[in-house]
């Protein structure tokens, strides 16, 4: 089935990959949104869990291995053509992850470029509003997880 003008939505996974307070983004090499920065990720395969799909896609697009820390949110992306017909429809499952093999990322597969960004570097990228929202939620989760892992139980 073609991804353009599909007869059903595609399930995709995206990952907010964190490393030392920075988030990994990929410049899309294909439509939809070709040329724009987004979360790395891609389509879930038959027989694959969402978390396994996220791990595979990040490996394919960046060369990095990740540990998935949890679910952030689910986003519906529906793009219509000038006639109102659905040109693309994705159900995007976004997860929070951290790298487990360093921070040297190299573009591969569908990514034209990959790079790490701090929160103050995101605005000029003109990200899709849902990507910005998901990254914000990811930062909140990351901060909570970091605080809880660095605190020790009281006696």
mmCIF file with all atom_site columns, C-alpha atoms in Angstrom:
data_model
loop_
_atom_site.group_PDB
_atom_site.id
_atom_site.type_symbol
_atom_site.label_atom_id
_atom_site.label_alt_id
_atom_site.label_comp_id
_atom_site.label_asym_id
_atom_site.label_entity_id
_atom_site.label_seq_id
_atom_site.pdbx_PDB_ins_code
_atom_site.Cartn_x
_atom_site.Cartn_y
_atom_site.Cartn_z
_atom_site.occupancy
_atom_site.B_iso_or_equiv
_atom_site.pdbx_formal_charge
_atom_site.auth_seq_id
_atom_site.auth_comp_id
_atom_site.auth_asym_id
_atom_site.auth_atom_id
_atom_site.pdbx_PDB_model_num
ATOM 1   C CA . UNK A 1 1   ? 0.000  0.000  0.000  1.00 0.00 ? 1   UNK A CA 1
ATOM 2   C CA . UNK A 1 2   ? 1.263  3.447  -0.910 1.00 0.00 ? 2   UNK A CA 1
ATOM 3   C CA . UNK A 1 3   ? 1.891  5.920  1.890  1.00 0.00 ? 3   UNK A CA 1
ATOM 4   C CA . UNK A 1 4   ? 0.491  8.640  -0.338 1.00 0.00 ? 4   UNK A CA 1
ATOM 5   C CA . UNK A 1 5   ? -3.323 8.495  -0.517 1.00 0.00 ? 5   UNK A CA 1
ATOM 6   C CA . UNK A 1 6   ? -3.529 5.462  1.793  1.00 0.00 ? 6   UNK A CA 1
ATOM 7   C CA . UNK A 1 7   ? -6.653 3.429  2.527  1.00 0.00 ? 7   UNK A CA 1
ATOM 8   C CA . UNK A 1 8   ? -5.732 3.271  6.231  1.00 0.00 ? 8   UNK A CA 1
ATOM 9   C CA . UNK A 1 9   ? -3.430 5.163  8.611  1.00 0.00 ? 9   UNK A CA 1
ATOM 10  C CA . UNK A 1 10  ? 0.199  4.121  9.003  1.00 0.00 ? 10  UNK A CA 1
ATOM 11  C CA . UNK A 1 11  ? 1.564  3.619  12.506 1.00 0.00 ? 11  UNK A CA 1
ATOM 12  C CA . UNK A 1 12  ? 4.836  5.399  13.043 1.00 0.00 ? 12  UNK A CA 1
ATOM 13  C CA . UNK A 1 13  ? 7.128  5.813  16.017 1.00 0.00 ? 13  UNK A CA 1
ATOM 14  C CA . UNK A 1 14  ? 9.163  8.844  16.978 1.00 0.00 ? 14  UNK A CA 1
ATOM 15  C CA . UNK A 1 15  ? 11.716 9.169  19.747 1.00 0.00 ? 15  UNK A CA 1
ATOM 16  C CA . UNK A 1 16  ? 12.719 12.112 21.894 1.00 0.00 ? 16  UNK A CA 1
ATOM 17  C CA . UNK A 1 17  ? 16.293 10.893 22.368 1.00 0.00 ? 17  UNK A CA 1
ATOM 18  C CA . UNK A 1 18  ? 18.034 12.749 25.194 1.00 0.00 ? 18  UNK A CA 1
ATOM 19  C CA . UNK A 1 19  ? 21.717 13.072 26.012 1.00 0.00 ? 19  UNK A CA 1
ATOM 20  C CA . UNK A 1 20  ? 23.064 15.566 28.561 1.00 0.00 ? 20  UNK A CA 1
ATOM 21  C CA . UNK A 1 21  ? 20.038 17.859 28.218 1.00 0.00 ? 21  UNK A CA 1
ATOM 22  C CA . UNK A 1 22  ? 20.064 17.898 24.414 1.00 0.00 ? 22  UNK A CA 1
ATOM 23  C CA . UNK A 1 23  ? 17.573 16.310 22.033 1.00 0.00 ? 23  UNK A CA 1
ATOM 24  C CA . UNK A 1 24  ? 18.413 14.477 18.817 1.00 0.00 ? 24  UNK A CA 1
ATOM 25  C CA . UNK A 1 25  ? 16.630 15.665 15.671 1.00 0.00 ? 25  UNK A CA 1
ATOM 26  C CA . UNK A 1 26  ? 16.733 14.456 12.080 1.00 0.00 ? 26  UNK A CA 1
ATOM 27  C CA . UNK A 1 27  ? 16.281 16.522 8.930  1.00 0.00 ? 27  UNK A CA 1
ATOM 28  C CA . UNK A 1 28  ? 13.760 14.588 6.865  1.00 0.00 ? 28  UNK A CA 1
ATOM 29  C CA . UNK A 1 29  ? 15.053 13.211 3.579  1.00 0.00 ? 29  UNK A CA 1
ATOM 30  C CA . UNK A 1 30  ? 11.605 12.217 2.267  1.00 0.00 ? 30  UNK A CA 1
ATOM 31  C CA . UNK A 1 31  ? 8.011  13.431 2.217  1.00 0.00 ? 31  UNK A CA 1
ATOM 32  C CA . UNK A 1 32  ? 6.005  14.274 4.188  1.00 0.00 ? 32  UNK A CA 1
ATOM 33  C CA . UNK A 1 33  ? 7.752  17.388 5.484  1.00 0.00 ? 33  UNK A CA 1
ATOM 34  C CA . UNK A 1 34  ? 10.915 16.723 3.444  1.00 0.00 ? 34  UNK A CA 1
ATOM 35  C CA . UNK A 1 35  ? 13.760 19.030 4.496  1.00 0.00 ? 35  UNK A CA 1
ATOM 36  C CA . UNK A 1 36  ? 12.273 19.911 7.878  1.00 0.00 ? 36  UNK A CA 1
ATOM 37  C CA . UNK A 1 37  ? 13.713 18.920 11.238 1.00 0.00 ? 37  UNK A CA 1
ATOM 38  C CA . UNK A 1 38  ? 11.742 16.313 13.180 1.00 0.00 ? 38  UNK A CA 1
ATOM 39  C CA . UNK A 1 39  ? 12.063 13.551 15.707 1.00 0.00 ? 39  UNK A CA 1
ATOM 40  C CA . UNK A 1 40  ? 13.871 10.523 14.327 1.00 0.00 ? 40  UNK A CA 1
ATOM 41  C CA . UNK A 1 41  ? 11.613 7.542  13.757 1.00 0.00 ? 41  UNK A CA 1
ATOM 42  C CA . UNK A 1 42  ? 9.600  5.718  11.163 1.00 0.00 ? 42  UNK A CA 1
ATOM 43  C CA . UNK A 1 43  ? 7.057  3.018  10.422 1.00 0.00 ? 43  UNK A CA 1
ATOM 44  C CA . UNK A 1 44  ? 6.302  0.133  12.733 1.00 0.00 ? 44  UNK A CA 1
ATOM 45  C CA . UNK A 1 45  ? 6.680  -3.267 11.061 1.00 0.00 ? 45  UNK A CA 1
ATOM 46  C CA . UNK A 1 46  ? 4.287  -6.180 11.339 1.00 0.00 ? 46  UNK A CA 1
ATOM 47  C CA . UNK A 1 47  ? 5.133  -8.298 14.405 1.00 0.00 ? 47  UNK A CA 1
ATOM 48  C CA . UNK A 1 48  ? 7.223  -5.537 15.982 1.00 0.00 ? 48  UNK A CA 1
ATOM 49  C CA . UNK A 1 49  ? 6.440  -3.786 19.279 1.00 0.00 ? 49  UNK A CA 1
ATOM 50  C CA . UNK A 1 50  ? 6.388  0.012  19.344 1.00 0.00 ? 50  UNK A CA 1
ATOM 51  C CA . UNK A 1 51  ? 9.483  0.103  21.579 1.00 0.00 ? 51  UNK A CA 1
ATOM 52  C CA . UNK A 1 52  ? 11.353 -2.307 19.284 1.00 0.00 ? 52  UNK A CA 1
ATOM 53  C CA . UNK A 1 53  ? 10.332 -0.201 16.273 1.00 0.00 ? 53  UNK A CA 1
ATOM 54  C CA . UNK A 1 54  ? 11.730 2.913  17.982 1.00 0.00 ? 54  UNK A CA 1
ATOM 55  C CA . UNK A 1 55  ? 15.030 1.151  18.710 1.00 0.00 ? 55  UNK A CA 1
ATOM 56  C CA . UNK A 1 56  ? 15.333 -0.116 15.121 1.00 0.00 ? 56  UNK A CA 1
ATOM 57  C CA . UNK A 1 57  ? 14.418 3.210  13.523 1.00 0.00 ? 57  UNK A CA 1
ATOM 58  C CA . UNK A 1 58  ? 16.888 5.179  15.651 1.00 0.00 ? 58  UNK A CA 1
ATOM 59  C CA . UNK A 1 59  ? 19.625 2.656  14.813 1.00 0.00 ? 59  UNK A CA 1
ATOM 60  C CA . UNK A 1 60  ? 18.801 2.887  11.068 1.00 0.00 ? 60  UNK A CA 1
ATOM 61  C CA . UNK A 1 61  ? 18.538 6.686  10.964 1.00 0.00 ? 61  UNK A CA 1
ATOM 62  C CA . UNK A 1 62  ? 21.371 7.648  13.335 1.00 0.00 ? 62  UNK A CA 1
ATOM 63  C CA . UNK A 1 63  ? 23.534 4.622  14.132 1.00 0.00 ? 63  UNK A CA 1
ATOM 64  C CA . UNK A 1 64  ? 22.738 5.051  17.831 1.00 0.00 ? 64  UNK A CA 1
ATOM 65  C CA . UNK A 1 65  ? 21.447 2.422  20.238 1.00 0.00 ? 65  UNK A CA 1
ATOM 66  C CA . UNK A 1 66  ? 18.774 3.619  22.655 1.00 0.00 ? 66  UNK A CA 1
ATOM 67  C CA . UNK A 1 67  ? 16.989 2.606  25.820 1.00 0.00 ? 67  UNK A CA 1
ATOM 68  C CA . UNK A 1 68  ? 13.291 3.483  25.718 1.00 0.00 ? 68  UNK A CA 1
ATOM 69  C CA . UNK A 1 69  ? 12.256 5.114  29.001 1.00 0.00 ? 69  UNK A CA 1
ATOM 70  C CA . UNK A 1 70  ? 8.516  5.457  28.400 1.00 0.00 ? 70  UNK A CA 1
ATOM 71  C CA . UNK A 1 71  ? 5.592  6.646  26.306 1.00 0.00 ? 71  UNK A CA 1
ATOM 72  C CA . UNK A 1 72  ? 5.204  10.400 25.824 1.00 0.00 ? 72  UNK A CA 1
ATOM 73  C CA . UNK A 1 73  ? 2.034  10.681 23.712 1.00 0.00 ? 73  UNK A CA 1
ATOM 74  C CA . UNK A 1 74  ? 0.244  9.602  20.540 1.00 0.00 ? 74  UNK A CA 1
ATOM 75  C CA . UNK A 1 75  ? -0.202 12.143 17.729 1.00 0.00 ? 75  UNK A CA 1
ATOM 76  C CA . UNK A 1 76  ? -2.424 11.981 14.646 1.00 0.00 ? 76  UNK A CA 1
ATOM 77  C CA . UNK A 1 77  ? -0.907 13.544 11.531 1.00 0.00 ? 77  UNK A CA 1
ATOM 78  C CA . UNK A 1 78  ? -3.420 13.967 8.710  1.00 0.00 ? 78  UNK A CA 1
ATOM 79  C CA . UNK A 1 79  ? -2.480 15.966 5.611  1.00 0.00 ? 79  UNK A CA 1
ATOM 80  C CA . UNK A 1 80  ? -5.084 16.693 2.964  1.00 0.00 ? 80  UNK A CA 1
ATOM 81  C CA . UNK A 1 81  ? -4.587 17.788 -0.623 1.00 0.00 ? 81  UNK A CA 1
ATOM 82  C CA . UNK A 1 82  ? -6.263 20.797 -2.270 1.00 0.00 ? 82  UNK A CA 1
ATOM 83  C CA . UNK A 1 83  ? -9.418 18.731 -2.877 1.00 0.00 ? 83  UNK A CA 1
ATOM 84  C CA . UNK A 1 84  ? -9.727 17.650 0.756  1.00 0.00 ? 84  UNK A CA 1
ATOM 85  C CA . UNK A 1 85  ? -8.627 14.061 0.124  1.00 0.00 ? 85  UNK A CA 1
ATOM 86  C CA . UNK A 1 86  ? -6.280 12.491 2.675  1.00 0.00 ? 86  UNK A CA 1
ATOM 87  C CA . UNK A 1 87  ? -2.806 12.575 1.123  1.00 0.00 ? 87  UNK A CA 1
ATOM 88  C CA . UNK A 1 88  ? -0.965 11.234 4.205  1.00 0.00 ? 88  UNK A CA 1
ATOM 89  C CA . UNK A 1 89  ? -2.217 9.871  7.521  1.00 0.00 ? 89  UNK A CA 1
ATOM 90  C CA . UNK A 1 90  ? 0.001  8.669  10.340 1.00 0.00 ? 90  UNK A CA 1
ATOM 91  C CA . UNK A 1 91  ? -0.675 7.658  13.909 1.00 0.00 ? 91  UNK A CA 1
ATOM 92  C CA . UNK A 1 92  ? 2.593  8.604  15.604 1.00 0.00 ? 92  UNK A CA 1
ATOM 93  C CA . UNK A 1 93  ? 3.571  6.971  18.888 1.00 0.00 ? 93  UNK A CA 1
ATOM 94  C CA . UNK A 1 94  ? 6.230  9.110  20.570 1.00 0.00 ? 94  UNK A CA 1
ATOM 95  C CA . UNK A 1 95  ? 8.581  7.701  23.204 1.00 0.00 ? 95  UNK A CA 1
ATOM 96  C CA . UNK A 1 96  ? 11.274 9.096  25.483 1.00 0.00 ? 96  UNK A CA 1
ATOM 97  C CA . UNK A 1 97  ? 14.690 7.474  25.123 1.00 0.00 ? 97  UNK A CA 1
ATOM 98  C CA . UNK A 1 98  ? 18.329 7.902  25.995 1.00 0.00 ? 98  UNK A CA 1
ATOM 99  C CA . UNK A 1 99  ? 21.419 6.766  24.124 1.00 0.00 ? 99  UNK A CA 1
ATOM 100 C CA . UNK A 1 100 ? 23.357 3.799  25.420 1.00 0.00 ? 100 UNK A CA 1
ATOM 101 C CA . UNK A 1 101 ? 26.319 3.904  23.025 1.00 0.00 ? 101 UNK A CA 1
ATOM 102 C CA . UNK A 1 102 ? 27.489 7.517  23.045 1.00 0.00 ? 102 UNK A CA 1
ATOM 103 C CA . UNK A 1 103 ? 26.368 10.603 21.188 1.00 0.00 ? 103 UNK A CA 1
ATOM 104 C CA . UNK A 1 104 ? 28.024 10.397 17.759 1.00 0.00 ? 104 UNK A CA 1
ATOM 105 C CA . UNK A 1 105 ? 25.096 10.241 15.362 1.00 0.00 ? 105 UNK A CA 1
ATOM 106 C CA . UNK A 1 106 ? 25.363 9.861  11.588 1.00 0.00 ? 106 UNK A CA 1
ATOM 107 C CA . UNK A 1 107 ? 22.498 10.303 9.126  1.00 0.00 ? 107 UNK A CA 1
ATOM 108 C CA . UNK A 1 108 ? 21.303 7.123  7.487  1.00 0.00 ? 108 UNK A CA 1
ATOM 109 C CA . UNK A 1 109 ? 18.175 5.589  5.952  1.00 0.00 ? 109 UNK A CA 1
ATOM 110 C CA . UNK A 1 110 ? 15.493 8.329  5.641  1.00 0.00 ? 110 UNK A CA 1
ATOM 111 C CA . UNK A 1 111 ? 17.427 11.074 7.473  1.00 0.00 ? 111 UNK A CA 1
ATOM 112 C CA . UNK A 1 112 ? 19.311 13.652 5.409  1.00 0.00 ? 112 UNK A CA 1
ATOM 113 C CA . UNK A 1 113 ? 21.081 14.998 8.512  1.00 0.00 ? 113 UNK A CA 1
ATOM 114 C CA . UNK A 1 114 ? 21.031 14.440 12.289 1.00 0.00 ? 114 UNK A CA 1
ATOM 115 C CA . UNK A 1 115 ? 22.138 16.762 15.087 1.00 0.00 ? 115 UNK A CA 1
ATOM 116 C CA . UNK A 1 116 ? 21.816 17.403 18.824 1.00 0.00 ? 116 UNK A CA 1
ATOM 117 C CA . UNK A 1 117 ? 19.990 20.555 19.972 1.00 0.00 ? 117 UNK A CA 1
ATOM 118 C CA . UNK A 1 118 ? 19.610 22.297 23.311 1.00 0.00 ? 118 UNK A CA 1
ATOM 119 C CA . UNK A 1 119 ? 16.183 23.764 24.197 1.00 0.00 ? 119 UNK A CA 1
ATOM 120 C CA . UNK A 1 120 ? 17.220 27.314 23.246 1.00 0.00 ? 120 UNK A CA 1
ATOM 121 C CA . UNK A 1 121 ? 18.285 26.167 19.755 1.00 0.00 ? 121 UNK A CA 1
ATOM 122 C CA . UNK A 1 122 ? 14.869 24.766 18.778 1.00 0.00 ? 122 UNK A CA 1
ATOM 123 C CA . UNK A 1 123 ? 12.833 27.893 17.956 1.00 0.00 ? 123 UNK A CA 1
ATOM 124 C CA . UNK A 1 124 ? 14.780 28.899 14.801 1.00 0.00 ? 124 UNK A CA 1
ATOM 125 C CA . UNK A 1 125 ? 14.195 25.401 13.364 1.00 0.00 ? 125 UNK A CA 1
ATOM 126 C CA . UNK A 1 126 ? 10.468 26.143 12.873 1.00 0.00 ? 126 UNK A CA 1
ATOM 127 C CA . UNK A 1 127 ? 9.441  22.656 13.961 1.00 0.00 ? 127 UNK A CA 1
ATOM 128 C CA . UNK A 1 128 ? 5.955  21.279 13.401 1.00 0.00 ? 128 UNK A CA 1
ATOM 129 C CA . UNK A 1 129 ? 3.890  22.425 16.413 1.00 0.00 ? 129 UNK A CA 1
ATOM 130 C CA . UNK A 1 130 ? 3.235  18.834 17.506 1.00 0.00 ? 130 UNK A CA 1
ATOM 131 C CA . UNK A 1 131 ? 6.972  18.076 17.415 1.00 0.00 ? 131 UNK A CA 1
ATOM 132 C CA . UNK A 1 132 ? 7.607  21.094 19.646 1.00 0.00 ? 132 UNK A CA 1
ATOM 133 C CA . UNK A 1 133 ? 4.883  19.950 22.053 1.00 0.00 ? 133 UNK A CA 1
ATOM 134 C CA . UNK A 1 134 ? 6.216  16.382 22.198 1.00 0.00 ? 134 UNK A CA 1
ATOM 135 C CA . UNK A 1 135 ? 9.785  17.593 22.806 1.00 0.00 ? 135 UNK A CA 1
ATOM 136 C CA . UNK A 1 136 ? 8.487  19.793 25.643 1.00 0.00 ? 136 UNK A CA 1
ATOM 137 C CA . UNK A 1 137 ? 6.719  16.830 27.233 1.00 0.00 ? 137 UNK A CA 1
ATOM 138 C CA . UNK A 1 138 ? 9.852  14.741 26.721 1.00 0.00 ? 138 UNK A CA 1
ATOM 139 C CA . UNK A 1 139 ? 11.992 17.344 28.503 1.00 0.00 ? 139 UNK A CA 1
ATOM 140 C CA . UNK A 1 140 ? 9.523  17.355 31.420 1.00 0.00 ? 140 UNK A CA 1
ATOM 141 C CA . UNK A 1 141 ? 9.658  13.554 31.701 1.00 0.00 ? 141 UNK A CA 1
ATOM 142 C CA . UNK A 1 142 ? 13.456 13.559 31.357 1.00 0.00 ? 142 UNK A CA 1
ATOM 143 C CA . UNK A 1 143 ? 13.822 16.157 34.130 1.00 0.00 ? 143 UNK A CA 1
ATOM 144 C CA . UNK A 1 144 ? 11.600 14.147 36.477 1.00 0.00 ? 144 UNK A CA 1
ATOM 145 C CA . UNK A 1 145 ? 13.476 10.917 35.720 1.00 0.00 ? 145 UNK A CA 1
ATOM 146 C CA . UNK A 1 146 ? 16.856 12.590 36.231 1.00 0.00 ? 146 UNK A CA 1
ATOM 147 C CA . UNK A 1 147 ? 15.743 14.100 39.551 1.00 0.00 ? 147 UNK A CA 1
ATOM 148 C CA . UNK A 1 148 ? 14.352 10.797 40.811 1.00 0.00 ? 148 UNK A CA 1
ATOM 149 C CA . UNK A 1 149 ? 17.463 8.842  39.790 1.00 0.00 ? 149 UNK A CA 1
ATOM 150 C CA . UNK A 1 150 ? 19.820 11.298 41.508 1.00 0.00 ? 150 UNK A CA 1
ATOM 151 C CA . UNK A 1 151 ? 17.879 11.472 44.783 1.00 0.00 ? 151 UNK A CA 1
ATOM 152 C CA . UNK A 1 152 ? 18.574 8.930  47.474 1.00 0.00 ? 152 UNK A CA 1
ATOM 153 C CA . UNK A 1 153 ? 15.974 7.549  49.873 1.00 0.00 ? 153 UNK A CA 1
ATOM 154 C CA . UNK A 1 154 ? 15.748 9.311  53.227 1.00 0.00 ? 154 UNK A CA 1
ATOM 155 C CA . UNK A 1 155 ? 16.555 7.409  56.392 1.00 0.00 ? 155 UNK A CA 1
#
